[in-house]
Coordinates of C-alpha atoms in Angstrom, one line a residue:
Chain U
X1 CA 0.1 0.3 0.4
X2 CA 1.1 3.3 -1.0
X3 CA 0.3 6.1 1.4
X4 CA -2.6 7.1 2.7
X5 CA -4.7 8.5 -0.5
X6 CA -6.2 12.0 0.0
X7 CA -10.3 11.0 0.0
X8 CA -12.2 7.3 0.1
X9 CA -15.2 6.9 1.0
X10 CA -16.2 3.5 2.4
X11 CA -19.3 1.5 2.3
X12 CA -21.3 4.9 2.5
X13 CA -24.5 4.3 3.4
X14 CA -27.5 7.6 3.2
X15 CA -30.8 7.2 4.6
X16 CA -33.4 10.2 5.0
X17 CA -35.7 9.9 7.9
X18 CA -39.0 10.3 6.8
X19 CA -42.2 11.5 9.5
X20 CA -43.9 8.1 10.0
X21 CA -41.2 6.6 11.9
X22 CA -39.4 4.6 8.3
X23 CA -36.6 5.3 7.1
X24 CA -36.3 6.1 3.1
X25 CA -32.3 4.6 1.6
X26 CA -30.8 7.5 -0.8
X27 CA -27.0 6.1 -1.6
X28 CA -26.1 2.2 -0.8
X29 CA -22.7 0.9 -0.5
X30 CA -20.7 4.5 -2.1
X31 CA -17.1 3.9 -1.7
X32 CA -14.7 5.9 -4.0
X33 CA -11.0 6.7 -2.7
X34 CA -9.6 10.0 -4.4
X35 CA -5.5 10.3 -4.1
X36 CA -3.7 14.1 -4.4
X37 CA -4.1 16.0 -7.1
X38 CA -7.1 13.6 -9.3
X39 CA -10.1 14.8 -11.1
X40 CA -13.0 12.8 -10.6
X41 CA -16.4 13.9 -12.3
X42 CA -19.3 12.2 -10.4
X43 CA -22.4 12.4 -13.3
X44 CA -25.9 11.2 -12.9
X45 CA -29.0 11.8 -13.6
X46 CA -31.2 15.0 -11.1
X47 CA -32.1 13.2 -8.1
X48 CA -29.4 10.6 -8.5
X49 CA -27.9 11.8 -4.7
X50 CA -25.1 12.8 -6.1
X51 CA -25.8 16.6 -4.1
X52 CA -26.1 14.1 -1.1
X53 CA -22.5 13.1 -1.6
X54 CA -20.5 15.8 -1.8
X55 CA -22.8 16.9 1.5
X56 CA -22.3 13.8 3.3
X57 CA -18.1 14.4 2.6
X58 CA -18.7 18.0 3.6
X59 CA -20.2 17.2 7.1
X60 CA -23.6 19.8 6.4
X61 CA -26.1 16.1 5.8
X62 CA -29.2 18.2 6.8
X63 CA -31.0 17.1 10.0
X64 CA -32.9 13.9 8.4
X65 CA -29.9 12.4 7.0
X66 CA -28.7 9.2 8.5
X67 CA -24.8 8.1 7.2
X68 CA -23.2 4.6 7.8
X69 CA -20.0 3.7 6.5
X70 CA -16.3 5.5 6.3
X71 CA -15.0 8.8 5.0
X72 CA -11.7 9.2 5.6
X73 CA -9.5 12.8 4.1
X74 CA -6.1 12.1 5.1
X75 CA -6.6 8.9 7.2
X76 CA -8.4 11.2 9.3
X77 CA -12.1 9.7 10.2
X78 CA -14.5 12.6 9.1
X79 CA -17.3 10.7 10.6
X80 CA -16.5 10.8 13.2
X81 CA -15.6 14.4 14.2
X82 CA -17.7 16.4 15.9
X83 CA -18.7 20.0 14.5
X84 CA -16.2 21.7 15.8
X85 CA -13.4 19.1 14.8
X86 CA -15.6 19.3 11.1
X87 CA -15.8 22.8 11.0
X88 CA -11.8 22.9 11.1
X89 CA -11.5 20.7 8.2
X90 CA -14.3 22.5 6.3
X91 CA -13.3 25.6 3.9
X92 CA -10.1 24.8 5.3
X93 CA -9.3 21.1 3.8
X94 CA -12.1 20.6 2.1
X95 CA -13.4 24.0 -0.3
X96 CA -17.0 23.2 -1.9
X97 CA -18.6 25.4 -4.8
X98 CA -22.6 25.1 -4.7
X99 CA -24.3 25.5 -7.7
X100 CA -26.8 28.1 -7.9
X101 CA -24.5 32.3 -7.5
X102 CA -27.8 33.6 -7.1
X103 CA -28.5 32.3 -3.7
X104 CA -25.0 30.8 -2.5
X105 CA -24.1 34.3 -1.1
X106 CA -24.6 36.5 1.0
X107 CA -27.1 39.8 0.3
X108 CA -25.7 42.0 2.9
X109 CA -22.7 41.8 3.2
X110 CA -19.7 42.8 0.2
X111 CA -18.2 40.0 -1.7
X112 CA -14.7 40.9 -0.3
X113 CA -15.5 40.7 3.2
X114 CA -17.4 37.0 1.7
X115 CA -13.7 36.1 0.8
X116 CA -12.2 37.2 4.1
X117 CA -13.7 35.6 6.5
X118 CA -12.7 32.4 6.1
X119 CA -9.1 33.6 6.0
X120 CA -9.9 35.7 9.4
X121 CA -11.3 32.2 10.9
X122 CA -8.8 29.1 9.6
X123 CA -5.4 31.6 9.8
X124 CA -6.5 34.2 12.1
X125 CA -5.4 36.8 10.4
X126 CA -6.8 40.6 10.9
X127 CA -10.4 41.8 8.9
X128 CA -7.1 43.9 7.5
X129 CA -4.5 41.1 5.8
X130 CA -7.9 39.2 4.8
X131 CA -9.5 41.6 2.8
X132 CA -5.7 42.4 1.0
X133 CA -6.3 38.4 0.5
X134 CA -9.2 38.4 -0.6
X135 CA -8.7 41.2 -3.6
X136 CA -5.5 38.4 -4.4
X137 CA -8.0 35.7 -5.1
X138 CA -10.9 38.4 -6.8
X139 CA -7.4 39.2 -9.3
X140 CA -7.0 34.9 -9.6
X141 CA -10.1 34.4 -10.3
X142 CA -9.8 37.0 -12.9
X143 CA -12.7 39.1 -12.1
X144 CA -11.9 42.7 -13.8
X145 CA -10.7 45.6 -11.1
X146 CA -10.9 43.1 -7.8
X147 CA -10.4 45.9 -5.7
X148 CA -13.3 47.9 -6.2
X149 CA -15.4 44.7 -6.5
X150 CA -14.4 43.8 -3.4
X151 CA -16.4 46.5 -2.1
X152 CA -19.1 45.4 -4.3
X153 CA -22.5 43.6 -2.6
X154 CA -23.0 40.6 -4.6
X155 CA -27.0 41.1 -6.1
X156 CA -24.2 44.5 -8.3
X157 CA -22.4 41.9 -10.1
X158 CA -23.5 39.1 -12.6
X159 CA -24.3 35.0 -12.4
X160 CA -20.5 34.6 -13.1
X161 CA -19.1 36.9 -11.0
X162 CA -20.6 35.5 -8.3
X163 CA -19.0 32.2 -8.9
X164 CA -16.3 33.4 -9.9
X165 CA -16.8 34.4 -5.8
X166 CA -17.8 31.6 -5.0
X167 CA -14.5 30.0 -6.7
X168 CA -12.4 32.5 -4.4
X169 CA -14.6 31.8 -1.2
X170 CA -14.0 28.0 -1.9
X171 CA -10.4 28.1 -2.7
X172 CA -8.9 30.8 -0.2
X173 CA -7.9 28.1 2.1
X174 CA -5.7 26.3 -0.5
X175 CA -7.7 23.6 0.4
X176 CA -7.2 19.8 -0.8
X177 CA -9.9 18.2 -1.7
X178 CA -12.4 20.7 -3.8
X179 CA -15.8 19.2 -4.3
X180 CA -18.4 21.8 -7.0
X181 CA -21.5 21.0 -6.9
X182 CA -22.7 21.9 -10.3
X183 CA -20.9 24.6 -10.1
X184 CA -22.3 25.9 -14.3
X185 CA -25.4 24.7 -14.1
X186 CA -27.5 27.3 -13.6
X187 CA -24.9 29.8 -16.3
X188 CA -25.4 31.3 -19.6
X189 CA -23.5 28.4 -22.3
X190 CA -20.8 31.1 -22.8
X191 CA -20.1 32.4 -18.6
X192 CA -19.9 28.7 -18.0
X193 CA -16.3 27.2 -20.3
X194 CA -14.5 30.8 -19.0
X195 CA -15.6 29.3 -15.1
X196 CA -15.0 25.5 -16.1
X197 CA -11.5 27.3 -17.4
X198 CA -10.7 29.3 -13.9
X199 CA -11.2 26.3 -11.5
X200 CA -9.1 24.0 -13.8
X201 CA -6.4 26.3 -13.8
X202 CA -7.0 26.9 -9.7
X203 CA -6.9 23.0 -9.5
X204 CA -3.7 22.0 -11.6
X205 CA -1.8 25.4 -10.3
X206 CA -2.5 24.1 -7.0
X207 CA -2.3 21.7 -6.6
X208 CA -6.5 20.7 -5.3
X209 CA -8.4 17.2 -6.2
X210 CA -11.1 17.7 -7.8
X211 CA -14.7 16.3 -6.8
X212 CA -16.8 17.4 -9.7
X213 CA -20.9 17.1 -9.7
X214 CA -23.1 17.3 -12.5
X215 CA -25.4 15.6 -15.0
X216 CA -23.6 17.0 -18.2
X217 CA -20.7 14.8 -19.5
X218 CA -19.5 17.4 -21.8
X219 CA -18.5 18.5 -18.7
X220 CA -16.8 16.2 -16.7
X221 CA -15.1 14.7 -19.9
X222 CA -13.5 17.8 -19.7
X223 CA -12.6 18.5 -16.5
X224 CA -12.1 15.2 -15.0
X225 CA -9.6 12.4 -15.4
X226 CA -11.7 9.6 -14.0
X227 CA -15.7 9.7 -13.9
X228 CA -17.4 7.9 -12.2
X229 CA -21.5 7.4 -13.0
X230 CA -24.6 7.3 -10.5
X231 CA -27.7 5.8 -10.5
X232 CA -30.4 5.7 -7.5
X233 CA -28.0 6.3 -5.8
X234 CA -25.3 3.7 -6.2
X235 CA -21.8 3.6 -8.4
X236 CA -23.4 2.1 -12.2
X237 CA -20.0 2.7 -13.6
X238 CA -16.2 3.9 -12.8
X239 CA -13.1 4.3 -14.5
X240 CA -11.0 7.0 -16.3
X241 CA -13.3 9.5 -18.3
X242 CA -11.9 7.8 -21.7
X243 CA -12.7 3.9 -21.0
X244 CA -15.7 5.1 -19.9
X245 CA -16.6 7.6 -22.5
X246 CA -15.8 5.4 -25.3
X247 CA -16.2 1.8 -24.0
X248 CA -19.0 2.0 -21.6
X249 CA -20.1 -1.2 -19.6
X250 CA -23.1 -0.8 -18.0
X251 CA -26.1 -0.4 -20.5
X252 CA -26.9 2.9 -18.2
X253 CA -23.8 4.9 -18.6
X254 CA -24.4 3.5 -22.5
X255 CA -28.1 5.1 -22.8
X256 CA -26.3 8.8 -21.1
X257 CA -24.3 9.0 -23.8
X258 CA -26.6 7.9 -25.7
X259 CA -28.8 10.9 -25.0
X260 CA -26.3 14.0 -25.7
X261 CA -27.3 15.8 -27.9
X262 CA -25.6 16.4 -31.2
X263 CA -25.6 16.5 -34.5
X264 CA -27.8 14.0 -36.6
X265 CA -27.5 13.3 -40.2
X266 CA -30.6 11.4 -40.5
X267 CA -32.7 13.3 -38.9
X268 CA -33.6 10.5 -36.1
X269 CA -35.8 12.1 -33.0
X270 CA -33.0 12.9 -30.0
X271 CA -32.0 8.8 -28.0
X272 CA -33.7 9.0 -24.6
X273 CA -33.6 6.2 -21.7
X274 CA -36.8 5.1 -21.5
X275 CA -38.8 6.1 -19.0
X276 CA -38.0 8.0 -15.3
X277 CA -35.4 8.2 -12.4
X278 CA -37.8 6.0 -9.9
X279 CA -39.0 7.4 -6.9
X280 CA -36.5 6.5 -4.3
X281 CA -39.3 5.0 -2.5
X282 CA -40.3 2.5 -5.1
X283 CA -37.7 0.9 -6.7
X284 CA -37.9 -1.6 -8.8
X285 CA -36.1 -5.4 -7.2
X286 CA -32.5 -6.1 -8.1
X287 CA -31.0 -3.8 -10.0
X288 CA -32.7 -0.1 -9.8
X289 CA -32.2 -0.1 -13.4
X290 CA -34.0 -3.0 -14.5
X291 CA -37.1 -1.0 -15.8
X292 CA -35.4 0.8 -17.7
X293 CA -32.4 -1.6 -19.0
X294 CA -32.8 -2.4 -23.3
X295 CA -30.8 -5.2 -21.8
X296 CA -32.2 -6.4 -19.1
X297 CA -32.2 -11.0 -18.3
X298 CA -35.1 -12.4 -15.8
X299 CA -31.2 -12.0 -13.7
X300 CA -31.5 -8.4 -13.4
X301 CA -34.6 -8.7 -11.1
X302 CA -33.0 -11.5 -8.9
X303 CA -31.3 -9.9 -7.1
X304 CA -29.0 -6.2 -6.6
X305 CA -25.9 -7.1 -8.3
X306 CA -22.5 -6.6 -6.6
X307 CA -19.9 -3.6 -7.9
X308 CA -17.0 -6.4 -9.7
X309 CA -13.7 -4.8 -11.3
X310 CA -13.3 -6.6 -14.4
X311 CA -10.3 -4.4 -15.2
X312 CA -7.7 -2.5 -13.4
X313 CA -9.3 0.9 -12.3
X314 CA -12.6 -0.1 -14.1
X315 CA -15.8 -1.2 -12.0
X316 CA -19.1 -1.9 -12.8
X317 CA -22.4 -3.0 -11.3
X318 CA -24.2 -4.9 -13.6
X319 CA -24.0 -8.7 -13.7
X320 CA -24.3 -8.3 -18.0
X321 CA -20.8 -6.8 -17.9
X322 CA -19.4 -9.4 -16.1
X323 CA -21.0 -11.5 -19.2
X324 CA -19.6 -10.0 -22.0
X325 CA -16.2 -9.8 -20.6
X326 CA -13.6 -12.2 -20.1
X327 CA -12.8 -12.3 -17.0
Chain Y
X1 CA -29.5 57.5 -1.9
X2 CA -29.5 61.5 -1.2
X3 CA -32.5 61.8 -3.3
X4 CA -34.6 58.4 -1.7
X5 CA -34.2 60.2 1.6
X6 CA -35.4 64.0 0.5
X7 CA -38.2 62.0 -0.9
X8 CA -39.1 59.7 2.3
X9 CA -38.2 63.2 4.1
X10 CA -40.9 64.9 1.7
X11 CA -43.4 62.3 2.8
X12 CA -42.7 62.5 6.1
X13 CA -43.9 66.0 6.4
X14 CA -47.0 65.7 4.2
X15 CA -47.7 62.5 6.2
X16 CA -47.7 64.5 8.9
X17 CA -49.5 67.9 7.6
X18 CA -52.5 65.1 6.7
X19 CA -52.7 63.6 9.5
X20 CA -53.2 67.3 11.8
X21 CA -55.5 67.6 9.4
X22 CA -57.7 64.6 10.9
X23 CA -56.9 65.0 14.5
X24 CA -58.5 68.3 13.9
X25 CA -61.8 67.7 12.4
X26 CA -61.5 64.7 14.6
X27 CA -61.7 67.0 17.9
X28 CA -64.5 69.6 16.0
X29 CA -66.8 67.0 16.2
X30 CA -66.2 65.8 19.8
X31 CA -69.1 67.1 22.2
X32 CA -68.3 69.6 24.2
X33 CA -67.8 72.9 23.8
X34 CA -64.4 73.6 25.8
X35 CA -65.9 77.2 27.5
X36 CA -68.9 75.8 28.1
X37 CA -66.7 73.1 30.3
X38 CA -63.9 75.2 31.5
X39 CA -66.9 77.8 32.5
X40 CA -69.7 75.6 33.9
X41 CA -73.3 75.2 34.2
X42 CA -73.9 78.3 35.7
X43 CA -72.8 81.0 33.6
X44 CA -74.5 83.2 31.1
X45 CA -74.6 84.0 28.0
X46 CA -72.3 86.7 27.4
X47 CA -68.9 85.5 29.4
X48 CA -69.8 82.2 27.5
X49 CA -69.2 84.4 24.2
X50 CA -66.6 86.2 25.7
X51 CA -64.6 83.0 26.2
X52 CA -65.3 81.9 23.5
X53 CA -63.7 85.0 21.9
X54 CA -60.4 84.5 23.9
X55 CA -60.3 81.0 22.8
X56 CA -60.9 81.8 19.3
X57 CA -63.2 79.3 19.4
X58 CA -66.0 82.2 17.6
X59 CA -63.4 81.8 14.4
X60 CA -64.2 79.9 11.4
X61 CA -63.0 76.3 10.8
X62 CA -59.3 77.2 8.7
X63 CA -58.5 79.6 10.4
X64 CA -58.4 78.3 13.9
X65 CA -57.0 75.1 12.2
X66 CA -53.9 77.1 10.7
X67 CA -53.5 78.9 13.8
X68 CA -53.1 76.0 15.3
X69 CA -50.4 74.4 13.5
X70 CA -48.7 77.3 13.0
X71 CA -47.9 77.3 16.7
X72 CA -47.3 73.4 15.9
X73 CA -44.4 74.3 13.8
X74 CA -43.1 77.6 16.3
X75 CA -43.7 75.2 19.3
X76 CA -46.4 77.0 20.7
X77 CA -48.6 74.4 21.4
X78 CA -51.0 76.9 23.5
X79 CA -52.5 76.7 27.0
X80 CA -54.2 73.7 28.8
X81 CA -57.6 74.8 30.1
X82 CA -57.6 72.6 33.1
X83 CA -54.0 73.7 34.1
X84 CA -53.4 77.1 33.1
X85 CA -50.1 75.6 31.4
X86 CA -48.7 75.9 28.0
X87 CA -48.9 73.2 26.9
X88 CA -45.4 72.6 25.4
X89 CA -44.3 72.4 29.3
X90 CA -46.9 70.6 30.3
X91 CA -46.0 67.4 27.1
X92 CA -42.0 68.2 27.7
X93 CA -42.2 67.3 31.6
X94 CA -44.7 64.4 30.6
X95 CA -41.9 62.6 28.0
X96 CA -39.8 63.4 30.8
X97 CA -41.0 59.9 32.4
X98 CA -42.9 58.0 29.3
X99 CA -40.1 58.6 26.5
X100 CA -37.5 56.4 29.8
X101 CA -40.2 53.8 30.1
X102 CA -40.4 53.6 26.4
X103 CA -37.1 53.5 25.6
X104 CA -36.6 50.9 28.5
X105 CA -39.4 48.6 26.8
X106 CA -38.4 48.5 23.7
X107 CA -35.7 47.5 25.2
X108 CA -36.3 44.2 27.5
X109 CA -38.6 43.9 24.8
X110 CA -35.7 43.6 22.2
X111 CA -33.8 41.8 24.8
X112 CA -36.3 39.1 25.5
X113 CA -37.6 38.0 22.3
X114 CA -33.7 38.3 19.7
X115 CA -31.9 35.5 21.9
X116 CA -35.2 33.9 22.5
X117 CA -36.1 34.2 19.1
X118 CA -32.9 33.5 17.4
X119 CA -32.6 30.4 19.6
X120 CA -36.2 28.6 19.4
X121 CA -35.4 28.3 15.4
X122 CA -31.7 27.6 15.6
X123 CA -33.4 24.8 17.6
X124 CA -36.1 23.9 15.4
X125 CA -38.9 21.6 17.0
X126 CA -36.5 21.0 20.8
X127 CA -37.1 21.0 23.6
X128 CA -36.4 24.5 23.7
X129 CA -38.1 25.7 20.7
X130 CA -41.0 24.4 22.9
X131 CA -40.1 26.0 25.7
X132 CA -40.2 29.8 24.2
X133 CA -42.7 28.9 21.8
X134 CA -45.2 28.1 25.0
X135 CA -43.1 31.8 27.1
X136 CA -43.8 33.7 24.0
X137 CA -47.8 32.2 24.1
X138 CA -48.2 33.4 27.5
X139 CA -46.3 36.9 27.2
X140 CA -49.3 37.9 23.9
X141 CA -52.0 35.8 25.7
X142 CA -51.8 37.7 29.4
X143 CA -52.7 41.7 29.0
X144 CA -49.8 44.0 29.8
X145 CA -52.0 46.2 32.0
X146 CA -52.5 42.7 34.2
X147 CA -49.0 41.8 34.2
X148 CA -48.6 45.7 36.0
X149 CA -50.8 44.9 38.2
X150 CA -49.8 41.2 39.1
X151 CA -46.4 42.2 38.9
X152 CA -46.8 45.6 41.8
X153 CA -48.7 43.0 44.3
X154 CA -45.8 41.1 43.9
X155 CA -42.8 42.8 44.2
X156 CA -44.3 46.0 45.4
X157 CA -46.5 44.9 48.3
X158 CA -46.4 41.0 48.8
X159 CA -42.0 41.5 48.8
X160 CA -41.7 44.9 49.7
X161 CA -38.5 45.2 47.0
X162 CA -40.1 47.5 44.2
X163 CA -42.5 50.7 44.7
X164 CA -45.6 49.8 43.2
X165 CA -46.8 53.3 42.0
X166 CA -45.9 57.5 41.5
X167 CA -43.1 58.8 39.7
X168 CA -40.6 60.4 42.9
X169 CA -38.8 62.7 39.9
X170 CA -35.8 62.7 37.8
X171 CA -34.7 65.3 40.9
X172 CA -34.5 62.7 43.9
X173 CA -32.1 60.9 41.9
X174 CA -31.0 58.5 38.9
X175 CA -31.6 55.4 40.8
X176 CA -35.2 55.7 42.6
X177 CA -36.8 57.3 39.6
X178 CA -35.4 54.5 37.3
X179 CA -36.7 51.8 40.3
X180 CA -40.3 53.0 39.4
X181 CA -40.2 52.8 36.2
X182 CA -39.2 48.6 36.0
X183 CA -42.0 47.3 36.2
X184 CA -44.0 49.7 34.4
X185 CA -41.8 49.0 31.9
X186 CA -41.5 45.2 31.9
X187 CA -45.5 45.4 31.7
X188 CA -45.2 46.9 28.2
X189 CA -41.9 45.4 27.1
X190 CA -43.3 41.8 27.8
X191 CA -46.7 41.1 25.5
X192 CA -44.2 43.0 22.7
X193 CA -41.3 40.3 23.4
X194 CA -43.6 37.1 23.0
X195 CA -44.9 38.8 19.6
X196 CA -41.3 40.2 19.4
X197 CA -40.2 36.3 19.7
X198 CA -42.5 35.0 17.0
X199 CA -41.3 36.7 14.3
X200 CA -37.9 36.5 14.7
X201 CA -37.9 32.9 15.3
X202 CA -40.0 32.4 11.9
X203 CA -37.9 34.9 10.0
X204 CA -34.8 33.1 10.8
X205 CA -35.8 30.0 10.9
X206 CA -36.3 30.6 7.3
X207 CA -32.3 31.9 6.4
X208 CA -31.6 29.2 8.1
X209 CA -32.4 27.2 5.5
X210 CA -30.9 29.5 2.9
X211 CA -27.2 28.9 0.2
X212 CA -25.4 31.4 1.4
X213 CA -25.8 30.1 5.0
X214 CA -24.6 26.3 3.6
X215 CA -22.6 28.7 2.1
X216 CA -21.1 30.3 4.8
X217 CA -20.1 26.8 6.9
X218 CA -19.1 25.0 4.1
X219 CA -16.0 27.8 4.8
X220 CA -15.5 27.0 8.7
X221 CA -18.0 28.9 9.8
X222 CA -19.2 27.4 13.1
X223 CA -22.8 26.9 13.7
X224 CA -23.0 29.3 16.6
X225 CA -20.6 32.2 14.0
X226 CA -23.8 31.1 10.5
X227 CA -26.4 31.9 12.8
X228 CA -25.3 35.3 14.3
X229 CA -22.9 36.6 11.4
X230 CA -24.8 34.9 8.9
X231 CA -28.6 34.1 8.7
X232 CA -29.5 37.1 12.1
X233 CA -28.2 39.8 10.4
X234 CA -30.4 38.2 7.4
X235 CA -33.4 37.5 9.6
X236 CA -33.5 42.0 10.2
X237 CA -36.3 43.3 8.1
X238 CA -38.9 41.6 9.3
X239 CA -37.8 42.1 13.3
X240 CA -37.4 45.7 12.8
X241 CA -40.9 45.8 10.7
X242 CA -42.6 45.1 13.5
X243 CA -41.1 46.6 16.2
X244 CA -42.4 50.1 14.4
X245 CA -45.8 48.2 14.2
X246 CA -45.7 47.7 17.8
X247 CA -44.4 50.9 18.5
X248 CA -47.9 52.4 17.8
X249 CA -49.2 49.6 20.5
X250 CA -46.4 50.7 23.0
X251 CA -47.9 54.3 22.7
X252 CA -51.7 52.8 23.4
X253 CA -49.8 50.3 26.4
X254 CA -48.6 53.4 28.3
X255 CA -51.6 55.0 28.5
X256 CA -52.9 52.1 30.3
X257 CA -50.5 51.2 32.5
X258 CA -49.0 54.4 33.8
X259 CA -52.5 55.2 34.7
X260 CA -52.2 51.4 37.0
X261 CA -48.9 52.2 38.5
X262 CA -49.8 56.1 38.6
X263 CA -46.7 58.3 36.3
X264 CA -47.2 61.0 35.9
X265 CA -46.3 60.5 31.6
X266 CA -48.1 61.2 28.9
X267 CA -50.2 58.1 28.4
X268 CA -51.4 59.8 31.9
X269 CA -52.3 63.0 30.9
X270 CA -54.4 61.7 27.8
X271 CA -56.3 60.2 29.8
X272 CA -56.5 63.2 31.9
X273 CA -57.7 66.0 29.7
X274 CA -59.7 63.4 27.5
X275 CA -61.5 63.2 31.1
X276 CA -61.4 66.8 31.7
X277 CA -62.8 68.0 27.7
X278 CA -59.1 69.4 27.7
X279 CA -59.3 69.6 24.1
X280 CA -56.1 71.9 23.7
X281 CA -54.2 69.0 25.7
X282 CA -55.7 66.4 23.8
X283 CA -55.2 67.4 20.2
X284 CA -51.6 68.8 21.1
X285 CA -50.4 65.0 22.7
X286 CA -52.5 63.4 19.9
X287 CA -50.8 65.1 17.5
X288 CA -47.2 64.1 19.6
X289 CA -48.3 60.5 18.9
X290 CA -48.7 60.7 15.9
X291 CA -46.1 62.6 15.3
X292 CA -44.2 60.0 17.0
X293 CA -45.6 56.7 15.0
X294 CA -44.4 58.3 11.7
X295 CA -41.5 59.7 13.0
X296 CA -40.8 56.4 13.9
X297 CA -41.5 54.5 10.9
X298 CA -39.8 56.6 8.8
X299 CA -37.2 55.1 10.9
X300 CA -37.1 51.8 10.1
X301 CA -38.1 52.5 6.7
X302 CA -34.6 54.3 6.9
X303 CA -32.7 51.2 9.0
X304 CA -33.6 49.1 5.6
X305 CA -31.2 50.8 3.9
X306 CA -28.9 50.0 6.6
X307 CA -29.7 46.1 6.7
X308 CA -30.4 45.8 3.5
X309 CA -27.8 47.0 1.0
X310 CA -30.4 45.9 -2.3
X311 CA -32.9 48.7 -1.1
X312 CA -30.2 51.1 -1.4
X313 CA -30.3 51.0 -5.2
X314 CA -34.2 49.8 -5.3
X315 CA -35.0 52.0 -3.9
X316 CA -34.0 54.7 -6.1

């Protein structure tokens, strides 16, 4: 074994407590490891549990969620930490960028102060020094005239600029891991590219590992060396991004790839995966994708397939994939 | 920002003018001729007419109105018909009781409601929330003057640690005077604190669900810091709004509580003026109250600009 990985999630289960006292399992048997500097994309449709995953790593799950398993950061079990302990990890070791730049910033605080705040808390800088550092950070996320803009309030900025402020807040303490949850979904396409480039650049320069959560395969293909496909809270497939995208092992991944809009010469309608993501309360028996899968066989409904590794660095949850691949 | 201030100031002035007209009209339709009341029933028509002339009551309504607001503008509020002294002096003297009383009540109400409401919101549906909810419901349900009577009974009559009523005057020293105001201030504050606690709770609870609170936590702020620096700060607009509205009830409450505790304040002056048909005093005191309420609303409006930077531009 080499040194402890940067992040290692082991057998994570997340369930939601229901008002009637029951529990609704959302994420099941989730594991991943991330080395320093790695870039991992987690792709899944809305409602696949991907945001819960990122919140679990941050220790910011909603009160109704119950998590079990282990989340190790630099060898330390985050789930064993109390809130004070976790507050020292958040922001300092793990930074997070959120989806909605319109609502993710405090409307009553200048953006400079919102960036400086983490530095004051974690690095014990004076407000004066931290505000100075904030100007620097705004410059690094390519906000023009950063000294003046540091005194602006979020409503005085565009969506793309606010998301850059979000990035500045997240990178301020040079965390080892950056989690970005749909960082560009709410932005215009032209602005998306710019924000992704800034993020990519900062991660490379600071040697930060990136966990990018998105429903957009294009974004993940561009940003991440490895890709993990999530469906109904289960890992369906994982591997190097090129492998997953060009030689998908799981029928669900194939469906996702077919559904990426592209110019077609035959004029046929866009491919879709039939049906919709089932609610977590109504998952099918056996494989969770069996009710929408084109390759389904009787054995798929007999039991949930196990996670297998048909090749080094490739993982898949599908009995059909095992049958097709030589062991 | 300056334009906004000017516009609001202009509307403040116009509101005051409209209110003064309304008050004047209401006083005209009130039964009872002040001159007749001053002289009693046995006065001859000649003396009555003479007094009416002296008081200016034989002038047309508009002339009397203009004379009144002209006086208001220059600080001449007229002379009390029962006390025979200038009303401005009377109001000033009574204000020295009512103003500290009102400020204490507001301060106390905030000091109770803000921590209790924030605690409630932070521990939603926990035991602390239920206890705080019970306390605030109790405060709301029980009328202030009754709380006043109860407080006087316990602390003044039974325990003897507080004066039961009356006011020694500030010239007897700061502490005795302040002490006389403590129980009335509590009686005034509790019902207000009850409502304010509920408003604070719901407002803070709502903001706690906002994305930016999660952002604050994600940068490593502990719960407490995220709560006070981010959530409470953004929850204050509704709280201040209610505080401003409550000011009206505070004045209404002061009339009652000052009578319960026998305090020579403005509320008591208004009450006495009403029972003695001292229309000059009544008109002035009601106008003074109205002016306070309007001024308070103006200050509340202005405080929004401090609390929410988005409004600084939106209000242009």
